[in-house]
Each structure stands twice: as C-alpha cells, then as structure tokens.
Coordinates of C-alpha atoms and ligand atoms in Angstrom, one line a residue:
M151 CA 61.6 -41.2 -24.9
R152 CA 58.3 -41.2 -21.7
I153 CA 57.3 -37.5 -21.9
A154 CA 55.1 -35.8 -19.6
I155 CA 52.8 -32.9 -20.3
T156 CA 50.9 -30.2 -19.5
G157 CA 48.6 -28.0 -21.3
G158 CA 49.2 -31.2 -24.1
T159 CA 45.2 -30.5 -24.5
G160 CA 45.7 -26.0 -25.5
F161 CA 47.1 -24.8 -29.2
I162 CA 50.6 -25.1 -29.0
G163 CA 50.5 -29.0 -27.2
Q164 CA 47.9 -30.1 -29.7
A165 CA 50.6 -29.6 -32.5
L166 CA 53.2 -30.7 -30.5
M167 CA 51.6 -33.8 -29.3
K168 CA 50.5 -34.8 -33.4
A169 CA 55.0 -34.6 -33.5
L170 CA 55.2 -36.4 -30.9
M171 CA 53.2 -39.3 -31.9
S172 CA 55.0 -39.4 -35.1
L173 CA 58.4 -39.6 -33.7
G174 CA 57.6 -42.1 -32.1
H175 CA 57.8 -40.8 -28.2
S176 CA 54.5 -42.1 -25.9
G177 CA 54.4 -40.7 -21.8
W178 CA 51.6 -39.1 -20.3
I179 CA 48.9 -35.6 -20.8
I180 CA 48.7 -34.2 -17.7
S181 CA 45.1 -32.3 -18.1
R182 CA 42.3 -30.9 -14.9
S183 CA 39.9 -33.0 -16.6
L184 CA 39.5 -37.1 -18.6
P185 CA 38.4 -37.6 -22.0
D186 CA 34.3 -39.6 -21.4
K187 CA 36.4 -42.6 -23.6
A188 CA 39.4 -42.9 -22.0
P189 CA 40.3 -45.4 -19.9
G190 CA 42.4 -43.0 -17.0
N191 CA 43.3 -45.0 -15.1
G192 CA 47.6 -43.7 -15.1
S193 CA 49.1 -46.9 -16.6
S194 CA 52.1 -47.0 -18.3
P195 CA 51.2 -47.2 -22.4
A196 CA 52.5 -49.2 -24.6
G197 CA 53.0 -46.7 -27.1
G198 CA 51.1 -43.4 -27.6
F199 CA 50.6 -41.2 -24.1
V200 CA 47.9 -41.5 -22.0
R201 CA 45.9 -39.3 -20.3
V202 CA 45.6 -38.7 -16.4
S203 CA 44.5 -36.8 -14.8
W204 CA 46.2 -34.4 -11.7
G205 CA 44.0 -35.8 -8.9
Q206 CA 44.7 -39.1 -10.4
L207 CA 48.4 -38.4 -9.7
E208 CA 48.1 -35.9 -6.4
S209 CA 46.9 -39.4 -5.1
S210 CA 49.5 -41.7 -6.6
P211 CA 53.1 -39.7 -7.9
Q212 CA 54.0 -43.1 -8.7
L213 CA 51.9 -43.6 -11.7
L214 CA 54.5 -41.2 -13.9
N215 CA 57.3 -43.9 -13.0
G216 CA 59.7 -44.4 -16.3
V217 CA 59.2 -40.5 -17.5
Q218 CA 62.5 -39.3 -19.2
A219 CA 60.8 -35.6 -20.2
V220 CA 58.7 -32.8 -18.7
I221 CA 57.3 -30.1 -20.5
N222 CA 55.3 -28.4 -19.0
L223 CA 52.9 -25.7 -21.1
A224 CA 49.8 -25.3 -18.7
G225 CA 48.1 -22.0 -18.0
E226 CA 45.1 -20.3 -18.4
T227 CA 44.6 -17.9 -21.7
I228 CA 45.7 -14.4 -22.0
S229 CA 42.7 -13.1 -23.8
Q230 CA 40.5 -12.5 -21.4
R231 CA 39.9 -8.6 -19.9
W232 CA 42.3 -8.4 -17.1
T233 CA 39.8 -7.8 -14.3
E234 CA 41.9 -9.2 -10.8
T235 CA 40.2 -12.0 -10.8
A236 CA 41.1 -12.9 -13.7
K237 CA 45.2 -11.8 -13.3
N238 CA 45.2 -14.6 -10.1
R239 CA 43.5 -17.6 -12.2
I240 CA 46.1 -16.6 -15.0
R241 CA 48.6 -16.3 -11.9
S242 CA 48.2 -18.5 -9.9
S243 CA 47.3 -21.2 -12.9
R244 CA 50.7 -20.8 -14.2
V245 CA 52.4 -20.7 -10.1
E246 CA 50.5 -23.6 -8.6
T247 CA 50.8 -26.1 -11.2
A248 CA 54.7 -25.4 -11.6
A249 CA 54.4 -26.3 -7.5
K250 CA 52.1 -29.1 -8.1
L251 CA 54.2 -31.1 -10.7
A252 CA 57.3 -30.3 -9.1
D253 CA 55.7 -32.1 -5.4
I254 CA 54.5 -35.3 -7.7
L255 CA 57.6 -35.8 -9.0
N256 CA 59.3 -34.9 -5.7
R257 CA 57.1 -37.5 -4.0
A258 CA 58.1 -40.2 -6.7
G259 CA 61.7 -39.5 -6.0
I260 CA 61.7 -39.2 -10.0
M261 CA 64.6 -37.2 -11.8
P262 CA 63.7 -36.7 -15.4
K263 CA 66.9 -36.1 -17.5
V264 CA 65.0 -33.0 -18.8
L265 CA 62.6 -30.2 -18.1
V266 CA 61.1 -28.1 -20.9
Q267 CA 58.7 -25.9 -19.4
A268 CA 57.2 -22.8 -21.2
S269 CA 57.3 -18.9 -20.6
G270 CA 56.9 -15.5 -22.7
V271 CA 59.5 -13.1 -24.0
N272 CA 57.4 -11.3 -21.7
A273 CA 60.1 -11.2 -19.5
Y274 CA 62.3 -8.3 -20.2
G275 CA 59.3 -5.9 -20.3
F276 CA 58.8 -3.3 -23.7
S277 CA 60.5 -1.1 -25.4
D278 CA 60.9 0.1 -29.2
S279 CA 64.4 0.4 -29.4
A280 CA 66.5 -2.0 -28.0
A281 CA 67.2 -5.2 -28.9
F282 CA 66.1 -8.9 -26.2
T283 CA 69.1 -11.9 -25.9
E284 CA 68.9 -14.1 -23.4
E285 CA 71.8 -12.0 -21.3
S286 CA 69.3 -9.3 -21.7
P287 CA 68.2 -8.4 -17.6
T288 CA 64.6 -9.6 -17.1
V289 CA 62.1 -6.5 -15.1
E290 CA 59.3 -6.8 -13.1
E291 CA 57.5 -3.7 -14.3
D292 CA 53.9 -4.8 -15.9
F293 CA 51.3 -7.2 -15.1
L294 CA 52.5 -10.1 -17.4
A295 CA 56.6 -9.4 -16.6
S296 CA 55.2 -10.2 -12.7
V297 CA 53.7 -13.5 -14.3
V298 CA 56.2 -14.7 -16.1
R299 CA 59.5 -14.4 -13.2
D300 CA 56.8 -16.4 -10.6
W301 CA 56.4 -19.5 -13.5
E302 CA 60.1 -19.4 -13.9
H303 CA 61.1 -19.4 -10.4
A304 CA 58.0 -22.0 -9.0
A305 CA 59.7 -24.1 -12.1
K306 CA 63.0 -24.1 -10.5
A307 CA 61.8 -26.3 -8.7
I308 CA 60.6 -28.9 -10.9
P309 CA 63.1 -31.6 -10.5
A310 CA 65.8 -32.3 -14.0
E311 CA 68.6 -32.9 -14.8
R312 CA 68.5 -29.9 -17.3
K313 CA 66.1 -27.7 -18.0
V314 CA 65.0 -25.5 -21.1
T315 CA 63.4 -22.5 -20.7
L316 CA 62.0 -20.9 -23.8
R317 CA 60.4 -18.2 -23.8
F318 CA 58.1 -18.0 -26.1
G319 CA 56.8 -14.9 -28.6
V320 CA 53.6 -14.1 -30.1
V321 CA 53.0 -18.0 -31.4
L322 CA 51.1 -17.8 -35.2
G323 CA 49.4 -21.2 -36.1
R324 CA 46.4 -21.3 -38.3
D325 CA 44.0 -22.3 -37.0
G326 CA 44.1 -21.0 -33.0
G327 CA 46.5 -18.6 -31.1
A328 CA 46.5 -15.5 -31.6
L329 CA 46.2 -14.8 -35.3
P330 CA 43.6 -15.6 -36.2
R331 CA 42.1 -12.6 -33.8
M332 CA 45.1 -10.3 -35.1
L333 CA 43.6 -10.7 -39.4
L334 CA 40.2 -9.5 -38.7
P335 CA 40.6 -6.0 -39.5
F336 CA 42.3 -7.2 -42.8
R337 CA 39.8 -10.0 -43.8
M338 CA 37.4 -7.1 -43.0
M339 CA 39.0 -4.6 -45.1
A340 CA 40.4 -2.8 -41.3
G341 CA 43.4 -3.7 -41.6
G342 CA 46.0 -0.2 -40.5
P343 CA 49.2 0.0 -38.1
L344 CA 48.0 -0.2 -34.5
G345 CA 48.6 2.5 -32.4
S346 CA 52.1 4.0 -33.7
G347 CA 52.5 0.6 -36.0
Q348 CA 56.3 0.8 -34.3
Q349 CA 56.0 -1.0 -31.4
W350 CA 57.9 -4.6 -31.8
M351 CA 56.5 -8.5 -32.4
S352 CA 58.4 -11.1 -31.7
W353 CA 56.6 -14.0 -32.8
I354 CA 57.5 -17.7 -33.5
H355 CA 55.4 -19.9 -36.1
L356 CA 53.8 -22.7 -34.7
Q357 CA 55.6 -25.3 -36.6
D358 CA 59.1 -24.0 -36.2
L359 CA 57.8 -23.8 -31.2
V360 CA 57.7 -27.2 -32.6
Q361 CA 60.6 -28.8 -33.3
L362 CA 62.2 -26.2 -31.1
I363 CA 61.0 -28.0 -28.5
I364 CA 61.5 -30.6 -29.5
H365 CA 65.1 -30.0 -30.3
S366 CA 65.6 -29.2 -27.0
L367 CA 65.0 -32.4 -25.2
D368 CA 67.2 -33.8 -27.9
S369 CA 70.0 -31.1 -27.5
V370 CA 71.8 -31.8 -24.2
T371 CA 74.3 -28.7 -24.8
L372 CA 71.3 -26.4 -24.7
E373 CA 69.9 -25.1 -21.3
G374 CA 68.2 -22.3 -19.2
A375 CA 66.3 -19.9 -20.5
V376 CA 66.3 -19.6 -24.3
N377 CA 64.0 -17.3 -26.4
A378 CA 61.7 -19.1 -28.5
T379 CA 61.3 -16.2 -31.6
A380 CA 61.8 -16.5 -34.4
P381 CA 64.9 -14.1 -35.6
E382 CA 63.2 -11.3 -37.2
P383 CA 60.5 -10.0 -34.8
A384 CA 58.3 -7.3 -36.7
R385 CA 57.1 -3.7 -36.1
N386 CA 53.4 -4.0 -35.7
S387 CA 53.5 -1.7 -39.4
E388 CA 55.0 -5.0 -40.9
F389 CA 53.3 -7.8 -39.6
G390 CA 50.2 -5.6 -41.2
R391 CA 51.9 -4.4 -44.2
A392 CA 52.8 -8.3 -45.3
A393 CA 49.3 -9.8 -43.7
A394 CA 47.3 -7.4 -46.1
K395 CA 49.3 -8.2 -49.3
T396 CA 49.5 -12.1 -48.3
L397 CA 45.5 -11.5 -48.0
D398 CA 45.1 -9.2 -51.1
R399 CA 43.1 -5.6 -48.5
P400 CA 44.0 -2.8 -48.3
Y401 CA 45.7 -1.6 -44.7
W402 CA 45.4 1.9 -44.6
L403 CA 42.9 2.5 -41.4
I404 CA 44.6 3.2 -38.3
A405 CA 43.4 2.0 -34.8
P406 CA 44.5 4.8 -32.7
S407 CA 45.2 3.7 -29.2
P408 CA 43.1 5.8 -26.8
P409 CA 39.7 3.7 -27.6
L410 CA 42.2 0.0 -27.8
R411 CA 43.1 1.4 -24.1
L412 CA 39.3 2.6 -23.7
A413 CA 38.0 -1.0 -25.5
L414 CA 40.7 -3.6 -23.8
G415 CA 41.6 -2.0 -20.8
E416 CA 45.5 -3.2 -19.2
M417 CA 45.5 -6.1 -21.5
S418 CA 45.1 -3.4 -24.4
D419 CA 49.8 -3.2 -23.9
L420 CA 49.5 -6.9 -25.6
L421 CA 48.9 -5.2 -29.2
L422 CA 50.2 -1.2 -28.4
K423 CA 53.4 -1.9 -26.7
G424 CA 56.3 -5.2 -27.0
Q425 CA 60.6 -6.0 -27.4
R426 CA 61.9 -7.6 -30.0
V427 CA 63.7 -10.4 -29.1
I428 CA 66.3 -12.6 -31.1
P429 CA 66.8 -15.9 -31.1
A430 CA 70.3 -16.1 -29.9
K431 CA 71.3 -19.3 -28.2
A432 CA 68.3 -21.4 -30.5
L433 CA 71.0 -19.9 -33.5
A434 CA 74.5 -20.6 -31.6
N435 CA 73.1 -24.4 -30.6
G436 CA 72.4 -25.4 -34.2
F437 CA 68.0 -24.7 -34.2
R438 CA 67.2 -23.5 -37.7
F439 CA 64.1 -22.1 -38.0
Q440 CA 62.2 -22.6 -41.6
F441 CA 59.4 -19.3 -40.6
P442 CA 62.3 -16.8 -40.4
S443 CA 60.2 -13.4 -41.8
I444 CA 56.9 -12.9 -41.2
Q445 CA 56.4 -12.4 -44.9
E446 CA 57.1 -16.3 -45.1
A447 CA 55.2 -17.3 -42.2
L448 CA 52.5 -15.6 -43.4
D449 CA 52.1 -16.8 -46.5
D450 CA 52.6 -20.2 -45.2
L451 CA 49.8 -20.3 -42.4
L452 CA 47.2 -18.0 -45.2
A453 CA 48.2 -20.6 -48.2
R454 CA 44.5 -21.7 -48.4
S455 CA 42.4 -18.6 -46.5
Ligands
LIG556 P1 46.4 -22.3 -24.9 O1 45.4 -21.9 -23.5 O2 45.2 -23.6 -25.6 O3 46.3 -24.0 -23.6 C1 46.7 -24.0 -22.3 C2 46.7 -25.9 -21.3 O4 46.5 -25.8 -20.5 C3 45.5 -25.5 -21.9 O5 45.1 -26.8 -22.2 C4 44.6 -26.5 -20.3 O6 45.0 -28.1 -20.1 C5 46.1 -25.7 -19.4 N1 44.4 -24.6 -18.4 C6 44.6 -24.2 -19.3 N2 43.9 -23.3 -18.1 C7 44.1 -23.8 -17.0 C8 43.9 -23.1 -15.2 N3 43.1 -22.6 -15.4 N4 44.7 -24.0 -14.6 C9 45.8 -25.3 -15.1 N5 45.9 -25.3 -16.1 C10 45.3 -24.6 -16.5 O7 47.4 -22.4 -24.2 P2 48.6 -22.0 -25.6 O8 48.9 -23.1 -26.2 O9 48.8 -21.3 -26.5 O10 49.6 -21.9 -24.4 C11 50.3 -23.3 -23.4 C12 51.3 -21.8 -23.3 O11 53.1 -21.5 -24.0 C13 50.9 -21.2 -22.0 O12 51.6 -21.4 -20.8 C14 50.7 -19.8 -22.9 O13 50.8 -19.2 -21.6 C15 53.1 -20.3 -23.3 N6 53.2 -18.7 -24.5 C16 51.8 -19.5 -25.1 C17 52.1 -18.6 -26.3 C18 50.6 -18.0 -27.2 O14 50.8 -17.3 -28.8 N7 49.6 -19.3 -27.9 C19 52.9 -17.2 -26.4 C20 53.6 -16.7 -25.1 C21 53.9 -17.9 -23.9 P3 44.0 -28.9 -19.7 O15 42.5 -28.1 -19.9 O16 44.2 -30.3 -20.2 O17 44.6 -28.5 -18.1

C-alpha cells in the first residue's frame, strides 16, 4: 500500500515505519524537515518511504498522487510545562497540521481509501469510577480534552473513503514516550503512589499500538472513533506495584499531590488524574492484544533493564 504518514519521525512513528516497511509498504513521510542526505525531491519511490517536507507539498500537492492511506500522527509534545505559549503550540500543531493535510489532499484531488487519525483518551475527561467505551460522550472540561476535540474536528476535513480515529492511551515503549520518566523514581529506590494512587491509567504497549494502526489500515469494517488502549487499564498503584516488582525495587514512597501540582502546574493532571478506557471496538473487530495486562507489558519492556 502507498501510505503518507505525518509524525513518522517520532516515538510512535519510528516503530510504525519499521513495521510498515517490513510488510512491504511504501510511500511518504511528511515532515517539517528533511534529513541532510535525503534527495528531498518528493518523487514517488519504487520501494520504501521518502521524506517530503510540508513546504514541498504545499507548493506541489500532486507529489502525493497515488497515496492510498494516510496516517496522521503529527503534533507538538505535551511533555513540557503548559505555559500559555506552549498550550497554543500543542493545539495549533495538531489543528493546523490536520487542516494543512486536508488542503494538500483536496487541492491534489486525492481521495485515499483510509485515514488513520491519532487522538487521545483525554476525549473522555477524568474519572476514578466510570469506564469509557467509544459509546461514551466526549467532554471539553480540561485543556487536553479540548485539544483532542479540536484535533478530531479538524481531521474531519481530511478526505478519505474510510476514517478511523484512534484514541491513544499512554503509549509504553522501551526507549521513548512516557515510560522511562515514569520509571525514574523506581530506579532511584523512591517508587510509590502518585497522589491517591487510585487514578486510572489507560495505556497501550507500543507494539500493540503499531499492530492496531496496521489493523486499522486493513480492516474495512473498522470505522470512526476507536479506543487504542490495552483491555486492562491500571490504577496508578497497580502500575507502580507492577513496575517495582519487575525492576525489583521497593514500592513505598508516596508522592503527595500538592508538591506535584506546585512543580508541574496544570500538567500534573497527567499524573494525578486519569480515565478507565475500554477498547470495545477493537476487541469486537477481532483485534488481539499481545500485551493485555500491565504486568505482561512491563515484563516485556523491562526484560533487559
Ligand atoms: P513525538 O513527539 O515523538 O512525535 C510527534 C511528531 O510530530 C514529531 O516526530 C514531529 O514530526 C511532529 N511534530 C512535533 N512538533 C510539531 C509541531 N510543532 N508542528 C507540527 N508537527 C510537529 O510523538 P509520539 O510519537 O509520542 O505521538 C504521536 C502522536 O500521538 C502525537 O500527536 C501525540 O499527541 C499522540 N499521542 C501520543 C501518546 C503517547 O503516549 N506517546 C498518547 C496519546 C496521544 P516532524 O519533526 O517530522 O515534523
């Protein structure tokens, strides 16, 4: 399949690219920058993926002729202090990129067979008690929920015969994303619950996410919002105990909420609040998770730590 991917240079994108290439897919990585030695001429490759810049596509949208699938992952990292400027960048990098992609495809008159659009479980807001499926209403009550709403809305303009919006949980991988930072206190013998420890974390192993993105490309019956989370979300205390066990470190030191809020500001919501999200549609569509529980995921990810 000829695939155009944004965010293909990132933590998830790089793992996805490896898997797509091993399956013989080819296409374009749309990026803000081109690697030094890349030909950068946007020509259609015989095999593999070529990198093209947004600027090249804006002046020559027809460079994407022949694209059959689009995967839109691009967005500024949320792992930074949420100043007003940073919040604007976090929102606009997603909304404007989706709009730009829509404009490029529309101007070239391209109608891909499928769009896989990244989103987040933040769409559902926070709760210590509710379980959210794709049937649950989305909210706008906090910053990330409103970003996700605007992002999903902007992506509606991207043309495609079939659209899958994957609402990612926290993506756990060995060498990037949130996990290395989450494990730091455990490695320093200072692991324990964050705040009450009761907050939910809906997470997914990077390899399961990559496979779910590929499943979304292939499964013509999958459409609309799809939760990309493991079937067994974990409370913060369950995650912590599993991490401590796997790393053979103690689980004892409570990190109280007030200093975390003071140190991290609004971004502390990511640590102190959460949501329990169930991947009802992926399971009903026949997707099988290789790592359904947090202990299985951590055993795999930390096997060589
Ligand atoms: P990364 O930060 O690793 O990569 C994101 C990519 O987006 C970058 O490689 C970059 O591509 C592009 N990008 C970064 N900043 C900007 C910007 N200001 N404007 C336009 N493009 C930009 O993210 P992940 O791989 O971790 O995540 C991919 C997507 O999945 C993100 O949109 C993220 O919000 C979402 N997500 C991730 C989760 C996670 O746990 N990792 C959880 C929930 C959602 P380039 O430099 O080539 O242009």
